[in-house]
Amino acid sequence: MTMHKVHNLHWYGPDWHAFETRLSHWVHDPRFWATVIIVGGAILMLVFGLFLDPGQSAWPVPQGYPLFPLMP
């Protein structure tokens, strides 16, 4: 046996403090929330477009619709 002690390898791990700081800066940036709202709206429209039947709609169409209200 030698006098050297066997050390466990230290694998790289993420720097959680740096991650938390960066995430805090993102959350407090107004552009981040604007991007979240735009992306969320696009995903919502995509989901509604894919899963809503063509005969259904999110709100009722007024009776006589393209002529309403100009013509009886």
PDB file of N, CA and C in Angstrom:
ATOM      1  N   MET A   1       0.845  -1.169   0.000  1.00  0.00           N
ATOM      2  CA  MET A   1       0.000   0.000   0.000  1.00  0.00           C
ATOM      3  C   MET A   1       0.888   1.230   0.000  1.00  0.00           C
ATOM      4  N   THR A   2       0.480   2.186  -0.760  1.00  0.00           N
ATOM      5  CA  THR A   2       1.265   3.423  -0.812  1.00  0.00           C
ATOM      6  C   THR A   2       0.721   4.424   0.189  1.00  0.00           C
ATOM      7  N   MET A   3       1.420   5.505   0.314  1.00  0.00           N
ATOM      8  CA  MET A   3       1.014   6.554   1.242  1.00  0.00           C
ATOM      9  C   MET A   3      -0.013   7.509   0.626  1.00  0.00           C
ATOM     10  N   HIS A   4      -0.302   7.323  -0.663  1.00  0.00           N
ATOM     11  CA  HIS A   4      -1.244   8.221  -1.337  1.00  0.00           C
ATOM     12  C   HIS A   4      -2.671   7.765  -1.088  1.00  0.00           C
ATOM     13  N   LYS A   5      -3.523   8.735  -0.825  1.00  0.00           N
ATOM     14  CA  LYS A   5      -4.933   8.430  -0.603  1.00  0.00           C
ATOM     15  C   LYS A   5      -5.670   8.536  -1.942  1.00  0.00           C
ATOM     16  N   VAL A   6      -6.570   7.617  -2.207  1.00  0.00           N
ATOM     17  CA  VAL A   6      -7.346   7.645  -3.435  1.00  0.00           C
ATOM     18  C   VAL A   6      -8.502   8.622  -3.240  1.00  0.00           C
ATOM     19  N   HIS A   7      -8.606   9.593  -4.159  1.00  0.00           N
ATOM     20  CA  HIS A   7      -9.671  10.595  -4.082  1.00  0.00           C
ATOM     21  C   HIS A   7     -10.773  10.253  -5.078  1.00  0.00           C
ATOM     22  N   ASN A   8     -11.980  10.529  -4.685  1.00  0.00           N
ATOM     23  CA  ASN A   8     -13.087  10.389  -5.624  1.00  0.00           C
ATOM     24  C   ASN A   8     -13.022  11.529  -6.627  1.00  0.00           C
ATOM     25  N   LEU A   9     -13.395  11.225  -7.851  1.00  0.00           N
ATOM     26  CA  LEU A   9     -13.423  12.272  -8.865  1.00  0.00           C
ATOM     27  C   LEU A   9     -14.583  13.233  -8.580  1.00  0.00           C
ATOM     28  N   HIS A  10     -14.328  14.500  -8.764  1.00  0.00           N
ATOM     29  CA  HIS A  10     -15.389  15.494  -8.584  1.00  0.00           C
ATOM     30  C   HIS A  10     -15.944  15.832  -9.958  1.00  0.00           C
ATOM     31  N   TRP A  11     -17.139  15.350 -10.214  1.00  0.00           N
ATOM     32  CA  TRP A  11     -17.756  15.629 -11.507  1.00  0.00           C
ATOM     33  C   TRP A  11     -18.275  17.057 -11.527  1.00  0.00           C
ATOM     34  N   TYR A  12     -18.338  17.624 -12.720  1.00  0.00           N
ATOM     35  CA  TYR A  12     -18.817  18.992 -12.868  1.00  0.00           C
ATOM     36  C   TYR A  12     -20.293  19.052 -12.507  1.00  0.00           C
ATOM     37  N   GLY A  13     -20.643  20.032 -11.732  1.00  0.00           N
ATOM     38  CA  GLY A  13     -22.038  20.284 -11.399  1.00  0.00           C
ATOM     39  C   GLY A  13     -22.363  21.735 -11.716  1.00  0.00           C
ATOM     40  N   PRO A  14     -23.608  22.026 -11.991  1.00  0.00           N
ATOM     41  CA  PRO A  14     -23.967  23.399 -12.334  1.00  0.00           C
ATOM     42  C   PRO A  14     -23.765  24.343 -11.147  1.00  0.00           C
ATOM     43  N   ASP A  15     -23.457  25.578 -11.467  1.00  0.00           N
ATOM     44  CA  ASP A  15     -23.308  26.602 -10.435  1.00  0.00           C
ATOM     45  C   ASP A  15     -24.705  27.149 -10.144  1.00  0.00           C
ATOM     46  N   TRP A  16     -25.319  26.668  -9.086  1.00  0.00           N
ATOM     47  CA  TRP A  16     -26.711  27.012  -8.801  1.00  0.00           C
ATOM     48  C   TRP A  16     -26.873  28.471  -8.429  1.00  0.00           C
ATOM     49  N   HIS A  17     -25.875  29.065  -7.826  1.00  0.00           N
ATOM     50  CA  HIS A  17     -25.981  30.488  -7.476  1.00  0.00           C
ATOM     51  C   HIS A  17     -26.009  31.340  -8.741  1.00  0.00           C
ATOM     52  N   ALA A  18     -25.162  31.032  -9.701  1.00  0.00           N
ATOM     53  CA  ALA A  18     -25.157  31.780 -10.964  1.00  0.00           C
ATOM     54  C   ALA A  18     -26.477  31.561 -11.713  1.00  0.00           C
ATOM     55  N   PHE A  19     -26.988  30.333 -11.679  1.00  0.00           N
ATOM     56  CA  PHE A  19     -28.263  30.046 -12.327  1.00  0.00           C
ATOM     57  C   PHE A  19     -29.398  30.843 -11.690  1.00  0.00           C
ATOM     58  N   GLU A  20     -29.419  30.888 -10.372  1.00  0.00           N
ATOM     59  CA  GLU A  20     -30.462  31.634  -9.667  1.00  0.00           C
ATOM     60  C   GLU A  20     -30.376  33.126  -9.968  1.00  0.00           C
ATOM     61  N   THR A  21     -29.170  33.659 -10.036  1.00  0.00           N
ATOM     62  CA  THR A  21     -28.990  35.080 -10.354  1.00  0.00           C
ATOM     63  C   THR A  21     -29.467  35.379 -11.766  1.00  0.00           C
ATOM     64  N   ARG A  22     -29.097  34.538 -12.716  1.00  0.00           N
ATOM     65  CA  ARG A  22     -29.513  34.751 -14.102  1.00  0.00           C
ATOM     66  C   ARG A  22     -31.029  34.640 -14.234  1.00  0.00           C
ATOM     67  N   LEU A  23     -31.634  33.655 -13.566  1.00  0.00           N
ATOM     68  CA  LEU A  23     -33.085  33.492 -13.616  1.00  0.00           C
ATOM     69  C   LEU A  23     -33.795  34.692 -12.992  1.00  0.00           C
ATOM     70  N   SER A  24     -33.247  35.228 -11.921  1.00  0.00           N
ATOM     71  CA  SER A  24     -33.821  36.409 -11.292  1.00  0.00           C
ATOM     72  C   SER A  24     -33.776  37.608 -12.235  1.00  0.00           C
ATOM     73  N   HIS A  25     -32.688  37.754 -12.975  1.00  0.00           N
ATOM     74  CA  HIS A  25     -32.606  38.855 -13.937  1.00  0.00           C
ATOM     75  C   HIS A  25     -33.626  38.674 -15.058  1.00  0.00           C
ATOM     76  N   TRP A  26     -33.819  37.432 -15.503  1.00  0.00           N
ATOM     77  CA  TRP A  26     -34.810  37.179 -16.555  1.00  0.00           C
ATOM     78  C   TRP A  26     -36.208  37.516 -16.076  1.00  0.00           C
ATOM     79  N   VAL A  27     -36.559  37.090 -14.881  1.00  0.00           N
ATOM     80  CA  VAL A  27     -37.915  37.273 -14.372  1.00  0.00           C
ATOM     81  C   VAL A  27     -38.233  38.754 -14.163  1.00  0.00           C
ATOM     82  N   HIS A  28     -37.248  39.547 -13.815  1.00  0.00           N
ATOM     83  CA  HIS A  28     -37.484  40.962 -13.575  1.00  0.00           C
ATOM     84  C   HIS A  28     -37.360  41.809 -14.834  1.00  0.00           C
ATOM     85  N   ASP A  29     -37.103  41.193 -15.978  1.00  0.00           N
ATOM     86  CA  ASP A  29     -37.022  41.919 -17.240  1.00  0.00           C
ATOM     87  C   ASP A  29     -38.394  41.921 -17.899  1.00  0.00           C
ATOM     88  N   PRO A  30     -38.958  43.102 -18.236  1.00  0.00           N
ATOM     89  CA  PRO A  30     -40.298  43.119 -18.841  1.00  0.00           C
ATOM     90  C   PRO A  30     -40.356  42.412 -20.197  1.00  0.00           C
ATOM     91  N   ARG A  31     -39.252  42.364 -20.924  1.00  0.00           N
ATOM     92  CA  ARG A  31     -39.249  41.674 -22.217  1.00  0.00           C
ATOM     93  C   ARG A  31     -39.490  40.179 -22.041  1.00  0.00           C
ATOM     94  N   PHE A  32     -39.050  39.622 -20.923  1.00  0.00           N
ATOM     95  CA  PHE A  32     -39.264  38.203 -20.648  1.00  0.00           C
ATOM     96  C   PHE A  32     -40.751  37.907 -20.563  1.00  0.00           C
ATOM     97  N   TRP A  33     -41.503  38.733 -19.831  1.00  0.00           N
ATOM     98  CA  TRP A  33     -42.933  38.478 -19.671  1.00  0.00           C
ATOM     99  C   TRP A  33     -43.686  38.724 -20.964  1.00  0.00           C
ATOM    100  N   ALA A  34     -43.257  39.710 -21.755  1.00  0.00           N
ATOM    101  CA  ALA A  34     -43.889  39.916 -23.059  1.00  0.00           C
ATOM    102  C   ALA A  34     -43.679  38.698 -23.954  1.00  0.00           C
ATOM    103  N   THR A  35     -42.480  38.142 -23.919  1.00  0.00           N
ATOM    104  CA  THR A  35     -42.186  36.947 -24.716  1.00  0.00           C
ATOM    105  C   THR A  35     -43.004  35.759 -24.233  1.00  0.00           C
ATOM    106  N   VAL A  36     -43.134  35.603 -22.929  1.00  0.00           N
ATOM    107  CA  VAL A  36     -43.933  34.491 -22.388  1.00  0.00           C
ATOM    108  C   VAL A  36     -45.390  34.614 -22.829  1.00  0.00           C
ATOM    109  N   ILE A  37     -45.944  35.823 -22.805  1.00  0.00           N
ATOM    110  CA  ILE A  37     -47.339  36.029 -23.207  1.00  0.00           C
ATOM    111  C   ILE A  37     -47.526  35.760 -24.695  1.00  0.00           C
ATOM    112  N   ILE A  38     -46.605  36.232 -25.539  1.00  0.00           N
ATOM    113  CA  ILE A  38     -46.720  36.018 -26.985  1.00  0.00           C
ATOM    114  C   ILE A  38     -46.596  34.537 -27.327  1.00  0.00           C
ATOM    115  N   VAL A  39     -45.605  33.859 -26.755  1.00  0.00           N
ATOM    116  CA  VAL A  39     -45.422  32.430 -27.028  1.00  0.00           C
ATOM    117  C   VAL A  39     -46.608  31.635 -26.485  1.00  0.00           C
ATOM    118  N   GLY A  40     -47.091  31.984 -25.299  1.00  0.00           N
ATOM    119  CA  GLY A  40     -48.255  31.296 -24.738  1.00  0.00           C
ATOM    120  C   GLY A  40     -49.495  31.486 -25.600  1.00  0.00           C
ATOM    121  N   GLY A  41     -49.696  32.689 -26.094  1.00  0.00           N
ATOM    122  CA  GLY A  41     -50.837  32.933 -26.980  1.00  0.00           C
ATOM    123  C   GLY A  41     -50.736  32.160 -28.283  1.00  0.00           C
ATOM    124  N   ALA A  42     -49.533  32.093 -28.846  1.00  0.00           N
ATOM    125  CA  ALA A  42     -49.345  31.331 -30.085  1.00  0.00           C
ATOM    126  C   ALA A  42     -49.601  29.844 -29.851  1.00  0.00           C
ATOM    127  N   ILE A  43     -49.132  29.318 -28.733  1.00  0.00           N
ATOM    128  CA  ILE A  43     -49.372  27.902 -28.420  1.00  0.00           C
ATOM    129  C   ILE A  43     -50.858  27.653 -28.203  1.00  0.00           C
ATOM    130  N   LEU A  44     -51.530  28.582 -27.525  1.00  0.00           N
ATOM    131  CA  LEU A  44     -52.969  28.438 -27.288  1.00  0.00           C
ATOM    132  C   LEU A  44     -53.740  28.448 -28.604  1.00  0.00           C
ATOM    133  N   MET A  45     -53.398  29.356 -29.522  1.00  0.00           N
ATOM    134  CA  MET A  45     -54.067  29.393 -30.823  1.00  0.00           C
ATOM    135  C   MET A  45     -53.793  28.121 -31.618  1.00  0.00           C
ATOM    136  N   LEU A  46     -52.576  27.607 -31.534  1.00  0.00           N
ATOM    137  CA  LEU A  46     -52.245  26.376 -32.229  1.00  0.00           C
ATOM    138  C   LEU A  46     -53.057  25.201 -31.681  1.00  0.00           C
ATOM    139  N   VAL A  47     -53.167  25.111 -30.368  1.00  0.00           N
ATOM    140  CA  VAL A  47     -53.933  24.020 -29.753  1.00  0.00           C
ATOM    141  C   VAL A  47     -55.406  24.131 -30.124  1.00  0.00           C
ATOM    142  N   PHE A  48     -55.963  25.334 -30.049  1.00  0.00           N
ATOM    143  CA  PHE A  48     -57.370  25.501 -30.430  1.00  0.00           C
ATOM    144  C   PHE A  48     -57.576  25.197 -31.907  1.00  0.00           C
ATOM    145  N   GLY A  49     -56.635  25.598 -32.746  1.00  0.00           N
ATOM    146  CA  GLY A  49     -56.767  25.326 -34.172  1.00  0.00           C
ATOM    147  C   GLY A  49     -56.675  23.856 -34.504  1.00  0.00           C
ATOM    148  N   LEU A  50     -55.888  23.113 -33.753  1.00  0.00           N
ATOM    149  CA  LEU A  50     -55.729  21.688 -34.040  1.00  0.00           C
ATOM    150  C   LEU A  50     -56.854  20.840 -33.460  1.00  0.00           C
ATOM    151  N   PHE A  51     -57.353  21.194 -32.301  1.00  0.00           N
ATOM    152  CA  PHE A  51     -58.294  20.319 -31.599  1.00  0.00           C
ATOM    153  C   PHE A  51     -59.737  20.795 -31.619  1.00  0.00           C
ATOM    154  N   LEU A  52     -60.031  21.967 -32.116  1.00  0.00           N
ATOM    155  CA  LEU A  52     -61.408  22.436 -32.190  1.00  0.00           C
ATOM    156  C   LEU A  52     -61.994  21.983 -33.522  1.00  0.00           C
ATOM    157  N   ASP A  53     -63.157  21.379 -33.489  1.00  0.00           N
ATOM    158  CA  ASP A  53     -63.787  20.905 -34.724  1.00  0.00           C
ATOM    159  C   ASP A  53     -64.100  22.091 -35.623  1.00  0.00           C
ATOM    160  N   PRO A  54     -64.034  21.881 -36.947  1.00  0.00           N
ATOM    161  CA  PRO A  54     -64.321  22.995 -37.858  1.00  0.00           C
ATOM    162  C   PRO A  54     -65.741  23.527 -37.740  1.00  0.00           C
ATOM    163  N   GLY A  55     -66.702  22.695 -37.331  1.00  0.00           N
ATOM    164  CA  GLY A  55     -68.074  23.151 -37.197  1.00  0.00           C
ATOM    165  C   GLY A  55     -68.299  23.972 -35.937  1.00  0.00           C
ATOM    166  N   GLN A  56     -67.421  23.846 -34.977  1.00  0.00           N
ATOM    167  CA  GLN A  56     -67.558  24.575 -33.726  1.00  0.00           C
ATOM    168  C   GLN A  56     -66.765  25.884 -33.819  1.00  0.00           C
ATOM    169  N   SER A  57     -67.114  26.797 -32.953  1.00  0.00           N
ATOM    170  CA  SER A  57     -66.309  28.009 -32.845  1.00  0.00           C
ATOM    171  C   SER A  57     -66.277  28.417 -31.382  1.00  0.00           C
ATOM    172  N   ALA A  58     -65.348  29.281 -31.051  1.00  0.00           N
ATOM    173  CA  ALA A  58     -65.208  29.698 -29.660  1.00  0.00           C
ATOM    174  C   ALA A  58     -66.352  30.617 -29.235  1.00  0.00           C
ATOM    175  N   TRP A  59     -66.990  31.318 -30.172  1.00  0.00           N
ATOM    176  CA  TRP A  59     -68.129  32.178 -29.869  1.00  0.00           C
ATOM    177  C   TRP A  59     -69.119  32.088 -31.029  1.00  0.00           C
ATOM    178  N   PRO A  60     -70.394  32.333 -30.769  1.00  0.00           N
ATOM    179  CA  PRO A  60     -71.387  32.190 -31.845  1.00  0.00           C
ATOM    180  C   PRO A  60     -71.255  33.300 -32.895  1.00  0.00           C
ATOM    181  N   VAL A  61     -71.505  32.933 -34.131  1.00  0.00           N
ATOM    182  CA  VAL A  61     -71.465  33.904 -35.228  1.00  0.00           C
ATOM    183  C   VAL A  61     -72.820  34.606 -35.274  1.00  0.00           C
ATOM    184  N   PRO A  62     -72.846  35.934 -35.399  1.00  0.00           N
ATOM    185  CA  PRO A  62     -74.141  36.632 -35.454  1.00  0.00           C
ATOM    186  C   PRO A  62     -74.971  36.172 -36.657  1.00  0.00           C
ATOM    187  N   GLN A  63     -76.289  36.143 -36.468  1.00  0.00           N
ATOM    188  CA  GLN A  63     -77.167  35.692 -37.543  1.00  0.00           C
ATOM    189  C   GLN A  63     -77.128  36.676 -38.702  1.00  0.00           C
ATOM    190  N   GLY A  64     -77.010  36.162 -39.897  1.00  0.00           N
ATOM    191  CA  GLY A  64     -76.933  36.986 -41.087  1.00  0.00           C
ATOM    192  C   GLY A  64     -75.537  37.542 -41.286  1.00  0.00           C
ATOM    193  N   TYR A  65     -74.543  36.911 -40.721  1.00  0.00           N
ATOM    194  CA  TYR A  65     -73.192  37.462 -40.694  1.00  0.00           C
ATOM    195  C   TYR A  65     -72.625  37.795 -42.032  1.00  0.00           C
ATOM    196  N   PRO A  66     -72.254  37.891 -42.944  1.00  0.00           N
ATOM    197  CA  PRO A  66     -71.477  39.055 -43.400  1.00  0.00           C
ATOM    198  C   PRO A  66     -72.352  40.246 -43.745  1.00  0.00           C
ATOM    199  N   LEU A  67     -73.662  40.036 -43.823  1.00  0.00           N
ATOM    200  CA  LEU A  67     -74.530  41.149 -44.199  1.00  0.00           C
ATOM    201  C   LEU A  67     -74.968  41.971 -42.986  1.00  0.00           C
ATOM    202  N   PHE A  68     -74.898  41.412 -41.824  1.00  0.00           N
ATOM    203  CA  PHE A  68     -75.302  42.087 -40.601  1.00  0.00           C
ATOM    204  C   PHE A  68     -74.332  43.207 -40.302  1.00  0.00           C
ATOM    205  N   PRO A  69     -74.677  44.362 -39.897  1.00  0.00           N
ATOM    206  CA  PRO A  69     -75.993  44.968 -39.691  1.00  0.00           C
ATOM    207  C   PRO A  69     -76.435  45.840 -40.849  1.00  0.00           C
ATOM    208  N   LEU A  70     -75.751  45.794 -41.984  1.00  0.00           N
ATOM    209  CA  LEU A  70     -76.065  46.719 -43.070  1.00  0.00           C
ATOM    210  C   LEU A  70     -77.313  46.341 -43.845  1.00  0.00           C
ATOM    211  N   MET A  71     -77.594  45.054 -43.970  1.00  0.00           N
ATOM    212  CA  MET A  71     -78.742  44.635 -44.777  1.00  0.00           C
ATOM    213  C   MET A  71     -79.669  43.768 -43.927  1.00  0.00           C
ATOM    214  N   PRO A  72     -80.961  43.809 -44.191  1.00  0.00           N
ATOM    215  CA  PRO A  72     -81.893  42.998 -43.400  1.00  0.00           C
ATOM    216  C   PRO A  72     -81.828  41.525 -43.751  1.00  0.00           C
TER     217      PRO A  72
END
